[in-house]
CSV table of C-alpha atoms in Angstrom, one decimal:
chain,number,residue,atom,x,y,z
A,1,MET,CA,99.0,116.2,95.4
A,2,VAL,CA,96.7,114.7,92.8
A,3,ILE,CA,95.4,111.2,92.1
A,4,ALA,CA,97.7,111.0,89.0
A,5,SER,CA,100.7,111.1,91.2
A,6,ILE,CA,99.5,108.1,93.2
A,7,LEU,CA,98.8,106.1,90.1
A,8,LYS,CA,102.3,107.0,88.8
A,9,THR,CA,103.7,105.2,91.9
A,10,LYS,CA,101.1,102.5,92.4
A,11,GLY,CA,100.4,101.7,88.8
A,12,ASN,CA,97.1,101.5,87.0
A,13,SER,CA,96.4,97.8,87.2
A,14,VAL,CA,92.8,97.1,88.2
A,15,ILE,CA,91.4,93.8,89.3
A,16,SER,CA,88.0,93.1,87.8
A,17,LEU,CA,85.4,90.4,87.5
A,18,GLY,CA,83.1,89.6,84.6
A,19,PRO,CA,79.3,89.9,84.9
A,20,GLU,CA,79.0,86.1,85.0
A,21,GLY,CA,81.1,85.8,88.1
A,22,THR,CA,79.6,84.6,91.3
A,23,VAL,CA,80.0,85.9,94.8
A,24,LEU,CA,82.4,83.0,95.5
A,25,ASP,CA,84.5,84.0,92.5
A,26,ALA,CA,84.6,87.5,93.7
A,27,ALA,CA,85.6,86.5,97.3
A,28,ARG,CA,88.4,84.3,95.9
A,29,LEU,CA,89.6,87.1,93.7
A,30,LEU,CA,89.7,89.6,96.6
A,31,ALA,CA,91.5,87.1,98.8
A,32,GLU,CA,94.0,86.1,96.1
A,33,HIS,CA,95.0,89.7,95.4
A,34,ARG,CA,94.6,90.9,99.0
A,35,ILE,CA,92.3,93.7,98.1
A,36,GLY,CA,89.0,95.0,99.4
A,37,ALA,CA,87.0,95.5,96.2
A,38,ALA,CA,87.0,94.6,92.5
A,39,LEU,CA,85.3,96.2,89.6
A,40,VAL,CA,82.6,94.3,87.7
A,41,ARG,CA,83.0,94.9,84.0
A,42,SER,CA,81.2,93.7,80.9
A,43,LEU,CA,82.8,91.6,78.3
A,44,ASP,CA,83.7,94.7,76.3
A,45,GLY,CA,85.3,96.3,79.4
A,46,ALA,CA,82.5,98.7,80.3
A,47,LEU,CA,82.1,99.4,84.0
A,48,LEU,CA,79.0,97.8,85.5
A,49,GLY,CA,79.8,98.3,89.2
A,50,ILE,CA,82.1,97.6,92.1
A,51,LEU,CA,81.9,94.7,94.5
A,52,SER,CA,83.5,95.1,97.9
A,53,GLU,CA,84.0,93.0,101.0
A,54,ARG,CA,81.2,95.0,102.6
A,55,ASP,CA,78.8,94.2,99.7
A,56,ILE,CA,79.6,90.5,100.1
A,57,VAL,CA,79.0,90.6,103.9
A,58,ARG,CA,75.7,92.4,103.4
A,59,GLY,CA,74.6,89.9,100.8
A,60,MET,CA,75.4,87.0,103.0
A,61,ALA,CA,73.5,88.6,105.9
A,62,ALA,CA,70.5,89.0,103.7
A,63,HIS,CA,70.6,85.7,101.7
A,64,GLY,CA,72.3,83.2,104.0
A,65,PRO,CA,74.5,80.3,103.1
A,66,GLY,CA,73.5,80.1,99.4
A,67,THR,CA,75.0,83.5,98.7
A,68,THR,CA,78.3,82.3,97.3
A,69,GLY,CA,76.6,80.8,94.2
A,70,LEU,CA,74.7,83.9,93.3
A,71,PRO,CA,75.9,86.4,90.7
A,72,ALA,CA,78.2,89.1,91.9
A,73,THR,CA,76.1,91.6,89.9
A,74,GLN,CA,73.3,91.0,92.3
A,75,PHE,CA,75.3,92.5,95.2
A,76,MET,CA,77.6,95.0,93.5
A,77,THR,CA,77.2,98.7,93.9
A,78,ARG,CA,76.1,100.1,90.6
A,79,ASP,CA,76.2,103.8,91.5
A,80,LEU,CA,80.0,104.3,91.1
A,81,VAL,CA,81.8,107.1,92.9
A,82,THR,CA,84.7,108.0,90.7
A,83,VAL,CA,87.5,110.6,90.4
A,84,GLN,CA,89.8,111.9,87.7
A,85,PRO,CA,93.6,112.0,87.6
A,86,GLN,CA,93.6,115.7,88.4
A,87,THR,CA,91.4,115.3,91.5
A,88,LEU,CA,93.2,116.4,94.6
A,89,VAL,CA,93.9,113.7,97.2
A,90,THR,CA,92.2,115.8,99.9
A,91,GLU,CA,89.1,116.1,97.6
A,92,ALA,CA,89.1,112.3,97.1
A,93,LEU,CA,89.4,111.7,100.8
A,94,SER,CA,86.5,114.0,101.5
A,95,LEU,CA,84.4,112.3,98.8
A,96,MET,CA,85.2,108.9,100.3
A,97,THR,CA,84.0,110.2,103.7
A,98,GLN,CA,80.8,111.7,102.4
A,99,ARG,CA,79.8,108.8,100.2
A,100,ARG,CA,81.1,106.1,102.7
A,101,VAL,CA,83.3,104.3,100.1
A,102,ARG,CA,86.8,103.0,100.4
A,103,HIS,CA,87.7,102.6,96.7
A,104,LEU,CA,87.5,105.0,93.8
A,105,PRO,CA,87.8,104.1,90.1
A,106,VAL,CA,89.9,106.7,88.3
A,107,LEU,CA,88.4,107.7,84.9
A,108,ASP,CA,90.0,109.9,82.2
A,109,ALA,CA,88.1,112.8,80.7
A,110,GLY,CA,86.4,110.5,78.2
A,111,GLY,CA,85.1,108.2,81.0
A,112,GLY,CA,87.7,105.5,80.3
A,113,LEU,CA,89.1,103.5,83.3
A,114,ILE,CA,92.7,104.3,84.0
A,115,GLY,CA,93.1,102.9,87.6
A,116,MET,CA,91.7,102.7,91.0
A,117,VAL,CA,92.7,104.1,94.4
A,118,SER,CA,91.8,102.9,97.9
A,119,ILE,CA,91.6,104.8,101.2
A,120,GLY,CA,94.9,103.1,102.1
A,121,ASP,CA,96.6,104.6,99.0
A,122,LEU,CA,95.3,108.1,99.8
A,123,VAL,CA,96.2,107.9,103.5
A,124,LYS,CA,99.7,106.6,102.6
A,125,ALA,CA,100.2,109.5,100.2
A,126,ARG,CA,99.1,112.1,102.7
A,127,ILE,CA,101.5,110.6,105.4
A,128,GLU,CA,104.4,110.6,102.9
A,129,ALA,CA,103.7,114.2,102.0
A,130,ALA,CA,103.5,115.2,105.6
A,131,GLU,CA,106.8,113.5,106.4
A,132,GLN,CA,108.5,115.2,103.4
A,133,GLU,CA,107.2,118.6,104.5
A,134,THR,CA,108.5,117.9,108.1
A,135,GLU,CA,111.9,117.1,106.8
A,136,GLU,CA,112.0,120.2,104.6
A,137,LEU,CA,111.0,122.4,107.5
A,138,LYS,CA,113.7,120.8,109.7
A,139,HIS,CA,116.2,121.4,107.0
A,140,TYR,CA,115.1,125.0,106.7
A,141,VAL,CA,115.3,125.7,110.4
A,142,VAL,CA,118.7,124.1,110.7
A,143,SER,CA,120.1,126.0,107.7
A,144,ALA,CA,118.5,129.3,108.8
A,145,GLY,CA,119.7,129.1,112.4
């Protein structure tokens, strides 16, 4: 199974924040959409980074109560870990484990953003694939016996 199949089901909508957004803006955006990370994009749509709940917590630990008014760009992760639509789900899961990230922007061959997947999306897809394989094996055993 590849990332494109997950996006086909999930859709390619991506929640993002502009570079002028504050940490409080980002926290509200994450809470409103019940997500764990949002991309930070320039006014022309270029990817600048990703801001996760983890980034916000680390920023608050380092800067204290005044953190919420600071720019989200100050705490975002700039070194993006990305995948392409043809990336295998198993490869993406391995990448997430190695790089210790829970969200992967999906870029086309030209580097354009076409979606984002989370660890939850990938695990769900793996479970569904395993359940489907189990059902197919059960059907095979019953029909062969």
